[in-house]
Coordinates of C-alpha atoms in Angstrom, one line a residue:
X1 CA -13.6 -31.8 2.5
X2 CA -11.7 -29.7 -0.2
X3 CA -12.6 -29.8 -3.6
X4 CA -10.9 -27.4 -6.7
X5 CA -13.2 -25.4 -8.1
X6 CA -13.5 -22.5 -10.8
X7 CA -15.8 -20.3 -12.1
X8 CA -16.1 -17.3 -14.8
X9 CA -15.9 -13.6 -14.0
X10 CA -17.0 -11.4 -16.8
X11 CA -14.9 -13.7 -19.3
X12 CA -11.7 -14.3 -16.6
X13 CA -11.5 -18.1 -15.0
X14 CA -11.0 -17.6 -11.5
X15 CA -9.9 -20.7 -9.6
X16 CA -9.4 -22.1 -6.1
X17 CA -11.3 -24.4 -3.1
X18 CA -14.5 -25.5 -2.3
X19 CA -14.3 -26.4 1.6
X20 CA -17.6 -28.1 2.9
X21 CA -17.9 -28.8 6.4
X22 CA -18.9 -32.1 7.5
X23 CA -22.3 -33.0 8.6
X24 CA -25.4 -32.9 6.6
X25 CA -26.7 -30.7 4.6
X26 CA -29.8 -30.2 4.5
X27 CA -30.5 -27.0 3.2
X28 CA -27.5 -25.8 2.7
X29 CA -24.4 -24.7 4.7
X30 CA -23.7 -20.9 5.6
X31 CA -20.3 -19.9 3.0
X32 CA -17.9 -17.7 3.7
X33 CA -16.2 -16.2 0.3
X34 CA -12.2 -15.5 0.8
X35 CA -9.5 -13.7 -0.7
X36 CA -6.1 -12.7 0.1
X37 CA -4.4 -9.0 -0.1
X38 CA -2.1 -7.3 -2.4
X39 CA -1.0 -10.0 -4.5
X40 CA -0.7 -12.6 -2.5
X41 CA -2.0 -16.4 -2.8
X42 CA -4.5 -18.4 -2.0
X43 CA -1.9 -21.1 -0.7
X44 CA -0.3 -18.4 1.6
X45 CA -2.4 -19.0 4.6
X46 CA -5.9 -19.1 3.2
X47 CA -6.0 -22.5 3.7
X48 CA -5.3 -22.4 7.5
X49 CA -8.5 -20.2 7.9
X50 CA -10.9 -21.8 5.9
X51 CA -10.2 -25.2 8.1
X52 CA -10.8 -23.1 10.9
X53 CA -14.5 -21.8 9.9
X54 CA -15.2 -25.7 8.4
X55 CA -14.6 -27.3 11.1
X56 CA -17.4 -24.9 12.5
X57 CA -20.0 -25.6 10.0
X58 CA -19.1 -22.9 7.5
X59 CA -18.5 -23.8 4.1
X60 CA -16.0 -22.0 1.8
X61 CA -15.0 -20.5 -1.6
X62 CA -11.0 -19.6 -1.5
X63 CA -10.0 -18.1 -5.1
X64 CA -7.3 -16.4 -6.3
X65 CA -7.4 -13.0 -7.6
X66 CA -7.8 -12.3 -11.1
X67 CA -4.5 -12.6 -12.7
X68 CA -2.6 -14.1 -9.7
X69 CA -2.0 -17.9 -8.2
X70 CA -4.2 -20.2 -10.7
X71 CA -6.6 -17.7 -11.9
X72 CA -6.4 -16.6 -15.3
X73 CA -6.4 -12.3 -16.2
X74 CA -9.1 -11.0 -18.4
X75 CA -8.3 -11.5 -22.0
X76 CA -6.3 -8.3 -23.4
X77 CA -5.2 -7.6 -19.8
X78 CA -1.5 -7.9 -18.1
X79 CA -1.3 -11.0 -15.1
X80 CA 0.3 -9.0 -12.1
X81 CA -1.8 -6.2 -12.1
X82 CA -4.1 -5.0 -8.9
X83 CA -7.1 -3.4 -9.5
X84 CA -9.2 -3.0 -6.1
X85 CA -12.5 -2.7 -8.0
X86 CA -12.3 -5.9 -10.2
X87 CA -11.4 -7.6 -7.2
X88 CA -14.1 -6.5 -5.2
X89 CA -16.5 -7.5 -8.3
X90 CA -14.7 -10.8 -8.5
X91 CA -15.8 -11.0 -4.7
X92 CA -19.3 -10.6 -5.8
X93 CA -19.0 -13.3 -9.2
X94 CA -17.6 -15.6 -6.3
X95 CA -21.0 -14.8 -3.7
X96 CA -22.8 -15.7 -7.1
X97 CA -20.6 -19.1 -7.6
X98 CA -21.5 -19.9 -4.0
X99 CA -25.4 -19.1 -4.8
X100 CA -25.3 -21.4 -7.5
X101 CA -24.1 -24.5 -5.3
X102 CA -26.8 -26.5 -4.0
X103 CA -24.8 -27.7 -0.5
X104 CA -24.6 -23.5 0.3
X105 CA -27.6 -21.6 1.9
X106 CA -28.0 -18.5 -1.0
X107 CA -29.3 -16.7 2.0
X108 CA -26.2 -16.9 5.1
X109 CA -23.2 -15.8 2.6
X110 CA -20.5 -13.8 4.7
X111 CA -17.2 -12.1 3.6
X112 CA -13.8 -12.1 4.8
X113 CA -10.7 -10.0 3.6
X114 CA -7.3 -9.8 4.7
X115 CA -4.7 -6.5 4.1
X116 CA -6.0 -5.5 1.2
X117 CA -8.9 -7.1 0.7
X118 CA -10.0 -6.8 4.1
X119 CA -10.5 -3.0 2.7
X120 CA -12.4 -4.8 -0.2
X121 CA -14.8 -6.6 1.8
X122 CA -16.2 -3.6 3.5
X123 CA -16.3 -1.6 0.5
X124 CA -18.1 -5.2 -0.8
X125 CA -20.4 -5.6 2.3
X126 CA -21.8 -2.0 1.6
X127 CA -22.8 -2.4 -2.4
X128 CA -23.7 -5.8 -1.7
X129 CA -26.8 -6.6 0.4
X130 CA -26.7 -10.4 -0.4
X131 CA -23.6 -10.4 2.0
X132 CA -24.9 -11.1 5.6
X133 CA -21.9 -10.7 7.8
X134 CA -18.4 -9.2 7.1
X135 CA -14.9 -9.7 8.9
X136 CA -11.9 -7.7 7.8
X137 CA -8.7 -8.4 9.3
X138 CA -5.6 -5.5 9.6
X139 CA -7.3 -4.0 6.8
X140 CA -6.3 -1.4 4.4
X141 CA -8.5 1.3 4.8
X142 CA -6.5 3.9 2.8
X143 CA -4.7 3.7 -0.2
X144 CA -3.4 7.5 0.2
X145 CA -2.0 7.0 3.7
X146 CA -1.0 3.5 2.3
X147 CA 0.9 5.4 -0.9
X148 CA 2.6 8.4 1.5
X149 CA 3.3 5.7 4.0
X150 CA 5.2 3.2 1.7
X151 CA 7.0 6.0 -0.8
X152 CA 9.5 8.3 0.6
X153 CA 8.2 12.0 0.1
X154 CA 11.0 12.6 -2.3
X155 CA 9.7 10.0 -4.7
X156 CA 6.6 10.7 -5.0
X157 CA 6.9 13.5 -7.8
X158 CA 9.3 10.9 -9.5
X159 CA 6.2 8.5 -9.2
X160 CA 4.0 10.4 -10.4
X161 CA 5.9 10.8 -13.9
X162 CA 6.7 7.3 -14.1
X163 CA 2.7 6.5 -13.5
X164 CA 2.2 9.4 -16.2
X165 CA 4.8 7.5 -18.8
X166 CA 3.4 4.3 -18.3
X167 CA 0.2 5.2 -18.7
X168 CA 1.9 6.8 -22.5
X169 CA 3.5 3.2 -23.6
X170 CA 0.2 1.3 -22.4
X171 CA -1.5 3.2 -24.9
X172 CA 1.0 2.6 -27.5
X173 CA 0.5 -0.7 -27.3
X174 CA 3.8 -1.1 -25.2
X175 CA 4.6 -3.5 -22.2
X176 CA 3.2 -2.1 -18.7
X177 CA 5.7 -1.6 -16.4
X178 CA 6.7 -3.9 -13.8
X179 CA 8.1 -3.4 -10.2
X180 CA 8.9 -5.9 -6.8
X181 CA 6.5 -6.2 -4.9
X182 CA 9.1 -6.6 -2.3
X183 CA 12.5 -6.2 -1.5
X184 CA 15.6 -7.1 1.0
X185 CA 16.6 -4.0 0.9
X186 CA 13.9 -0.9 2.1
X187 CA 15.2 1.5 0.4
X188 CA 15.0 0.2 -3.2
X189 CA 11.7 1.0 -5.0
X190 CA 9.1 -2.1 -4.0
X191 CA 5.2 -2.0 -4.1
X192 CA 5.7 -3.0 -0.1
X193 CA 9.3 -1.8 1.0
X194 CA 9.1 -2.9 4.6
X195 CA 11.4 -5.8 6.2
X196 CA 8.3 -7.9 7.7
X197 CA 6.9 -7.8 4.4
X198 CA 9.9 -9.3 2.7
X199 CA 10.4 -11.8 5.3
X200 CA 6.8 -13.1 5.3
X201 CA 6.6 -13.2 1.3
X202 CA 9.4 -14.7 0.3
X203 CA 9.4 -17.4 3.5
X204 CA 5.7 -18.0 2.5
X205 CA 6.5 -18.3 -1.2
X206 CA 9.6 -20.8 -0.2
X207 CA 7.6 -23.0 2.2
X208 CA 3.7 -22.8 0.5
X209 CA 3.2 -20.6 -2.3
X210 CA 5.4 -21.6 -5.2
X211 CA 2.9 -19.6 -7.4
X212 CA 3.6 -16.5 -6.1
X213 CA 5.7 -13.7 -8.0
X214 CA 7.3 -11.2 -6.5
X215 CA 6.1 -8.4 -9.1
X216 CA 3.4 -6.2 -9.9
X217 CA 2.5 -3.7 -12.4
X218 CA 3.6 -0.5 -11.7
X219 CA -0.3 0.8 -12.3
X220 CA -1.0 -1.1 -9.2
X221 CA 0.5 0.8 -7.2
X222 CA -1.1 4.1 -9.0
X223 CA -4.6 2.1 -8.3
X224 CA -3.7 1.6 -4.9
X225 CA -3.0 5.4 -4.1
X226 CA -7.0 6.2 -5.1
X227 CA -8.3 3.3 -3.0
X228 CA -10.2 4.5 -0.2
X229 CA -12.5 1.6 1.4
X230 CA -13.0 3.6 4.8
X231 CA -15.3 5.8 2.9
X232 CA -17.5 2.5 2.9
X233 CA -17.6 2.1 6.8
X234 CA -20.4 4.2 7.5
X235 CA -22.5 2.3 4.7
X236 CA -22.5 -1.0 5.5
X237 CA -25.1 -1.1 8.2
X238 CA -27.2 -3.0 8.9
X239 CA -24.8 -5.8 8.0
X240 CA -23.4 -6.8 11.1
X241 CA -19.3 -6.0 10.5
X242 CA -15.9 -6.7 12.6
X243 CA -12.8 -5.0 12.2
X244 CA -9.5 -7.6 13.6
X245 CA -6.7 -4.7 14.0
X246 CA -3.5 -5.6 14.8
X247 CA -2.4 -2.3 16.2
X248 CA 2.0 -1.9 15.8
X249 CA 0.6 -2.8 11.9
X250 CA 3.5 -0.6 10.3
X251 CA 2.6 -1.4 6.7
X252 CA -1.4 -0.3 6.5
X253 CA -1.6 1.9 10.5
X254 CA -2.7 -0.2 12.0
X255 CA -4.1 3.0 14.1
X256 CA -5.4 4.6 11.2
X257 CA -7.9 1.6 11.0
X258 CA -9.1 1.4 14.3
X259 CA -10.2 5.3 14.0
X260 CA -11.9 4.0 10.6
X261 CA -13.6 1.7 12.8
X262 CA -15.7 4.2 14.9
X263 CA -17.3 5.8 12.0
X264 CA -18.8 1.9 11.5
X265 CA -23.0 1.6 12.4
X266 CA -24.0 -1.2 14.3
X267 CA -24.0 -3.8 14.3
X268 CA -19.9 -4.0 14.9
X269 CA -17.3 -5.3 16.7
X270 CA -13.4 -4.9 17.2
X271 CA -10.9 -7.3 18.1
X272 CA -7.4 -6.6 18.5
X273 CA -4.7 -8.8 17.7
X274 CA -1.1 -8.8 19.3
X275 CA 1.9 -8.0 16.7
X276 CA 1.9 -6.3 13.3
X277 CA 0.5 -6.8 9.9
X278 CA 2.1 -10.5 9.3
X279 CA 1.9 -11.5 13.0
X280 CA -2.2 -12.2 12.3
X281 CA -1.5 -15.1 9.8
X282 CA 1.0 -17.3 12.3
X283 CA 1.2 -18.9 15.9
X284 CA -0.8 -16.8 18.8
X285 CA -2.1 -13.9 16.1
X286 CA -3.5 -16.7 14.0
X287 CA -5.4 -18.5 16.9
X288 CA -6.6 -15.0 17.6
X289 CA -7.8 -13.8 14.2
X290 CA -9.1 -17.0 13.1
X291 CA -11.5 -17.3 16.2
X292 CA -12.5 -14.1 16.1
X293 CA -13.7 -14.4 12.4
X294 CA -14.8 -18.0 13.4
X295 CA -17.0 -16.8 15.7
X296 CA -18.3 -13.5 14.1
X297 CA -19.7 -16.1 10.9
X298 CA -21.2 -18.3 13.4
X299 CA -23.1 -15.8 15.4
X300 CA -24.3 -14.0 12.4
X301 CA -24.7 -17.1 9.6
X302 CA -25.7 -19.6 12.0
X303 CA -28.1 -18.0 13.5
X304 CA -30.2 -17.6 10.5
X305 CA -30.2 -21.5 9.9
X306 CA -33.6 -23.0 8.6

């Protein structure tokens, strides 16, 4: 059963689902709290996963991001813009949301992240002991090798400045500046400049995700390029953590992430997934990922149950 739901982060409404599994109970279901990646939406495959870990017994909470889908932005701050560390507090005003409910177990809450915010949910499962089990799939791990892989060498000085002049007109009480997140054509300036990326947004957006916008503010991006959640690997222990890596992932390295993985403690576990980045979300990579994360909640949630 899916019910909308909504709840207040430091003064932003942030909205989405409330998926209870069937069967009783009594105590209180395990919840697993979800979020997508670099501004995507809830309705772009979110869904499809949180069906998958109900029909296993797991409850839910899907939201949007701050600022993107049907969640509002802070007051006094821009819709469109990415900040990882608001997001990975929202992830923690959502574990609080799921706390509150009376059908979730306060004690078996697990976190899952995708892209980007499978970075954000080991940076989360490291600051955040009331998270019991964490599952990040083709994660972002760093924003530097993220920045240097998506901008062409030549551009980044030319980056930098337009970061610095932004940064100017903000402060004047001027319009932030705004670019694609994606784009047909690779070599024009977009936040993710590959052709898978373009292809799975703006089919996604067509076919599920009417909400989604295909800009962000240009700080995003600068945010992005000091976002490093591998730093958090080593951390997280004793909270049991799985890394899904999809390894030809072209738009975060996919190999870059599974090296992140071995500086994890155990408890972990990796799984690799065929494809690249978007591959995870759709036919065999989906029945893949889904179990995987399926599975690591179960073994880990379940297993506490009263």
């Amino acid at each position: 059963m899916r019910e909308d739901i909504s709840f207040d982060a430091e003064g932003a409404t942030l909205r989405g689902w409330f998926y209870a599994p069937d069967g009783d109970a009594n105590g209180g279901h395990p919840c697993v709290v979800m979020a997508h990646g670099f501004s995507a939406v809830k309705e772009q495959h979110l869904d499809d996963y949180a069906e998958v870990f109900a029909a296993a017994g797991l409850a839910c909470v899907v939201f949007d991001n701050r600022g993107f889908g049907a969640s509002d932005a802070a007051p006094g701050k821009p819709r469109q813009e990415i900040d990882p560390w608001e997001q990975i507090r929202d992830y923690q005003h959502a574990i609080t949301y799921a706390q509150s409910r009376d059908d979730v177990d306060a004690d078996r809450i697990g976190a899952w992240g995708s892209s980007y915010s499978g970075g954000h949910v080991y940076v989360l499962g490291a600051i955040d002991r009331r998270v019991k089990a964490v599952s990040g799939q083709a994660p972002l791990v760093s924003g530097r090798r993220g920045f240097e892989s998506l901008v062409r060498i030549d551009a980044w000085g030319p980056t930098w400045e337009a970061f610095a002049a932004d940064r100017l007109e903000r402060a004047r009480g001027g319009e932030p500046a705004m670019m694609p997140v994606v784009t047909e054509d690779p070599t024009q300036p977009a936040a993710l400049p590959t052709p898978d990326s373009y292809e799975w947004f703006t089919r996604t957006a067509r076919d599920r995700a009417p909400s989604w916008r295909n800009e962000v503010t240009l700080r995003s991006v600068e945010l992005l390029q000091g976002y490093e959640p591998r730093a958090f690997l080593p951390l997280i222990s004793p909270t049991p953590v799985q890394m899904v890596v999809t390894p030809n992932d072209r738009l975060i390295a996919g190999e870059l992430a599974a090296a992140a993985y071995e500086t994890a403690v155990h408890p972990k576990k990796i799984v690799i997934a065929p494809g690249g980045h978007f591959d995870a979300y759709q036919g065999p990579g989906f029945e893949i990922t889904s179990a995987a994360a399926r599975d690591w909640f179960v073994e880990h949630l379940q297993a506490g149950k009263h």
